[in-house]
XYZ file of C-alpha atoms in Angstrom:
258
model
C 11.497 5.802 9.204
C 10.521 3.003 7.324
C 6.926 2.218 5.945
C 5.670 -0.850 6.724
C 3.065 -1.988 4.205
C 0.417 -4.638 4.004
C -1.590 -5.296 0.873
C -4.774 -7.451 2.769
C -8.077 -8.672 1.732
C -9.374 -12.047 2.193
C -11.272 -11.595 -1.421
C -9.517 -13.416 -3.373
C -9.147 -11.905 -6.911
C -9.249 -8.077 -6.317
C -5.726 -7.223 -7.374
C -3.396 -7.222 -4.035
C -1.391 -9.171 -6.055
C -0.747 -7.759 -9.272
C -1.198 -3.830 -6.762
C 2.057 -5.301 -4.668
C 4.416 -6.353 -7.311
C 3.594 -2.730 -9.427
C 3.792 -0.132 -6.170
C 6.803 -2.022 -4.713
C 8.303 -1.149 -8.376
C 7.417 1.840 -8.725
C 8.320 2.928 -5.402
C 12.254 1.518 -6.677
C 12.091 3.159 -9.777
C 10.889 6.661 -7.960
C 14.567 5.714 -5.908
C 12.575 4.987 -2.731
C 14.885 1.617 -1.477
C 12.016 -0.961 -1.261
C 11.615 -4.782 -0.055
C 8.838 -6.956 -1.229
C 7.788 -9.727 0.811
C 6.154 -12.361 -0.812
C 4.295 -14.080 2.588
C 0.884 -15.977 0.042
C 1.477 -19.277 -0.554
C 0.612 -19.147 -4.482
C 4.288 -17.497 -4.467
C 2.878 -14.833 -7.584
C 4.730 -11.574 -6.451
C 7.779 -13.885 -6.429
C 7.074 -15.156 -9.787
C 4.946 -11.414 -11.034
C 9.322 -10.891 -10.280
C 10.156 -14.118 -12.380
C 10.884 -15.676 -9.342
C 9.937 -19.685 -8.977
C 10.074 -21.872 -6.618
C 13.117 -20.306 -4.889
C 14.837 -21.863 -1.558
C 15.612 -20.421 1.458
C 12.342 -18.900 0.787
C 9.806 -16.203 3.571
C 9.119 -20.367 5.497
C 12.371 -20.896 6.148
C 12.769 -17.298 8.511
C 9.049 -18.259 9.803
C 9.997 -21.720 11.256
C 13.270 -20.694 12.634
C 15.211 -22.126 10.057
C 16.847 -19.363 8.426
C 17.908 -16.485 9.265
C 15.607 -13.595 7.391
C 19.229 -11.878 5.299
C 20.020 -14.858 4.411
C 16.778 -15.399 2.563
C 16.059 -11.639 1.132
C 17.410 -11.756 -2.887
C 17.739 -8.906 -5.705
C 15.399 -8.170 -8.033
C 16.301 -7.818 -11.593
C 15.287 -4.208 -10.465
C 17.821 -1.246 -8.822
C 16.868 -0.549 -5.589
C 13.862 -3.032 -5.653
C 14.866 -6.505 -3.441
C 12.890 -9.788 -2.373
C 11.315 -12.146 0.040
C 9.897 -14.293 -2.369
C 7.904 -17.158 -1.450
C 7.417 -21.055 -2.287
C 5.015 -23.992 -1.869
C 6.333 -25.121 1.509
C 4.381 -22.150 3.097
C 1.603 -23.382 3.379
C 2.115 -24.997 6.243
C 3.484 -22.449 7.573
C 0.494 -22.209 9.521
C 0.180 -25.549 11.040
C 3.729 -25.362 12.144
C 4.186 -21.759 13.785
C 0.969 -22.543 16.378
C 3.109 -24.127 18.313
C 6.176 -21.583 18.420
C 6.227 -18.626 20.980
C 5.004 -15.809 20.417
C 3.566 -17.011 16.810
C 1.890 -13.739 15.995
C 5.448 -11.219 16.423
C 7.376 -13.659 13.833
C 7.454 -12.295 10.959
C 7.682 -8.380 13.169
C 10.930 -9.971 14.750
C 12.212 -11.238 12.400
C 12.294 -8.019 9.929
C 13.371 -5.786 12.871
C 17.230 -6.977 12.263
C 17.320 -5.793 8.715
C 14.441 -2.446 8.265
C 16.157 0.312 8.572
C 17.078 -0.523 5.116
C 14.336 0.424 3.259
C 12.223 2.996 2.604
C 9.741 1.230 2.462
C 8.409 -2.867 3.045
C 5.421 -3.976 0.880
C 3.698 -7.130 1.761
C 1.653 -9.395 0.214
C -0.951 -11.040 2.187
C -2.630 -14.097 1.676
C -6.428 -14.694 0.485
C -7.033 -15.045 4.540
C -7.143 -13.905 7.735
C -4.953 -16.496 9.066
C -1.922 -16.949 10.616
C 0.409 -15.087 7.864
C -2.066 -12.013 7.700
C -1.778 -12.049 11.550
C 1.811 -12.293 10.890
C 1.664 -9.183 8.300
C -0.639 -7.528 10.141
C 1.627 -7.386 13.454
C 4.997 -6.080 12.024
C 2.823 -3.403 9.735
C 3.005 0.625 9.667
C -0.658 0.614 7.897
C -2.607 -2.061 5.682
C -4.413 -0.557 1.658
C -6.599 -2.373 0.729
C -7.851 -3.284 -2.720
C -11.547 -3.952 -3.306
C -12.542 -3.965 -6.614
C -15.571 -2.625 -8.449
C -17.358 -5.638 -8.899
C -19.999 -7.318 -7.902
C -20.191 -8.527 -4.173
C -16.804 -5.798 -3.685
C -17.570 -5.504 0.423
C -18.306 -8.979 1.091
C -16.204 -9.790 4.071
C -14.799 -6.219 4.681
C -16.428 -5.947 7.877
C -14.155 -8.674 8.559
C -11.428 -7.267 7.512
C -11.839 -4.183 9.904
C -12.171 -6.156 12.404
C -9.110 -8.524 12.432
C -7.552 -4.895 11.591
C -9.161 -3.793 14.564
C -8.057 -6.320 16.950
C -5.097 -6.287 15.613
C -4.528 -3.023 16.677
C -5.924 -3.781 20.504
C -3.904 -7.129 21.283
C -0.217 -7.351 19.274
C 0.444 -3.439 16.848
C -0.841 -0.413 18.674
C 0.009 1.621 16.243
C -1.490 0.322 12.774
C -4.010 2.460 10.635
C -5.131 2.342 7.157
C -2.849 3.627 4.551
C -6.249 3.723 2.545
C -8.670 1.656 -0.309
C -7.424 0.993 -3.573
C -11.012 0.352 -6.096
C -9.608 -1.581 -9.132
C -10.145 -3.399 -11.924
C -12.723 -0.514 -12.393
C -13.859 -0.681 -15.954
C -15.692 2.950 -17.323
C -18.248 1.104 -19.984
C -20.194 -0.466 -16.138
C -23.285 1.490 -14.528
C -21.508 -1.330 -11.874
C -18.362 -0.354 -11.626
C -19.492 3.419 -11.059
C -22.469 1.641 -8.398
C -19.526 0.108 -6.680
C -16.785 2.479 -6.810
C -20.031 5.497 -5.334
C -21.072 2.121 -2.468
C -17.177 2.330 -1.395
C -16.632 6.064 -1.355
C -19.661 6.181 0.538
C -18.963 3.460 2.654
C -15.520 4.242 3.388
C -15.259 7.789 3.082
C -12.176 9.583 2.649
C -9.665 6.299 3.234
C -9.855 5.716 -0.856
C -7.605 6.743 -2.874
C -8.540 9.050 -5.274
C -7.027 7.268 -8.229
C -8.829 4.297 -9.356
C -7.452 1.086 -11.397
C -8.405 0.664 -14.845
C -9.414 -2.937 -15.754
C -6.619 -3.183 -18.208
C -5.296 -6.939 -20.067
C -1.492 -5.290 -20.152
C -1.925 -5.576 -16.333
C -3.189 -8.568 -17.009
C 0.005 -9.575 -19.019
C 2.792 -8.992 -17.557
C 2.535 -11.568 -15.238
C 2.876 -14.210 -17.107
C 6.134 -12.079 -18.791
C 7.118 -12.062 -14.828
C 7.669 -8.228 -15.214
C 5.198 -5.226 -13.484
C 3.001 -2.962 -16.201
C 6.539 -0.455 -16.143
C 8.742 -2.645 -17.346
C 6.001 -4.491 -19.712
C 4.399 -1.955 -20.955
C 4.770 1.950 -19.565
C 2.381 3.738 -21.818
C -0.554 1.550 -20.488
C -3.409 2.274 -19.326
C -2.477 0.109 -16.234
C 0.999 1.501 -15.243
C -0.507 5.109 -15.957
C -3.070 4.274 -13.695
C -0.209 2.990 -10.883
C 2.012 5.450 -11.669
C -1.302 7.780 -10.134
C -1.967 5.680 -7.288
C 1.679 5.379 -6.392
C 2.325 9.350 -6.472
C -1.260 9.481 -4.726
C 1.101 7.521 -2.072
C 4.173 9.318 -1.837
C 1.522 12.688 -1.037
C -0.250 10.664 1.540
C 2.460 8.903 3.058
C 3.350 11.738 5.331
C -0.435 11.947 7.513
C -1.822 8.212 7.130
C -5.723 8.159 7.581
C -6.447 6.037 11.073
C -9.065 4.102 11.970
C -12.996 6.284 12.763
């Protein structure tokens, strides 16, 4: 069965795109046929795999101008394909408002190709608008990255409420894959305090693996590479490998919302 995992958090700068790129590339490295969908107008998942301003893009799929099969491209990694984004996606939500069944456009498009893949990873924009709603409606689960910094829990209640609404009206099967702690600094008491608060709030939904703050992770996107190809011995690569292993182990029994 194909797993479609949206990575969502309306706060920016939480490691969402970094997680999308590295999770998708490590699943591919494990020889799991994977599709990374960039549904963020900033297009950072695309540029993080050395794809810049690609046309056509997911924008053309969402507004009905292009078949998804003609937009998916192969990456330079075996087992990893990309559905790229570009700046045109900025206006997509406005154009989609007038379309019928606008919440299910991505889901309907994916039905034509999802059987090709074992995993589909969706990098959502830092908002809870129509693009994120499309992603959640199409997904089997949602992964929530939370940074170990001030205001970490700010807005998460709104995200959880959005997930409940999606389950109620559009996708009854949507589960929470888990919560991933990112940007953890072992030297700072604050990081430990935030991690403790997140675990208290989410309980066993929180992954045991924590993504430490790491310079090499920050550098990798500027070279258009996931961390596994940029520096496989870095702590960031080791963290993401451990996280991917944990996700695969948990995958057969995703955590349900309370």
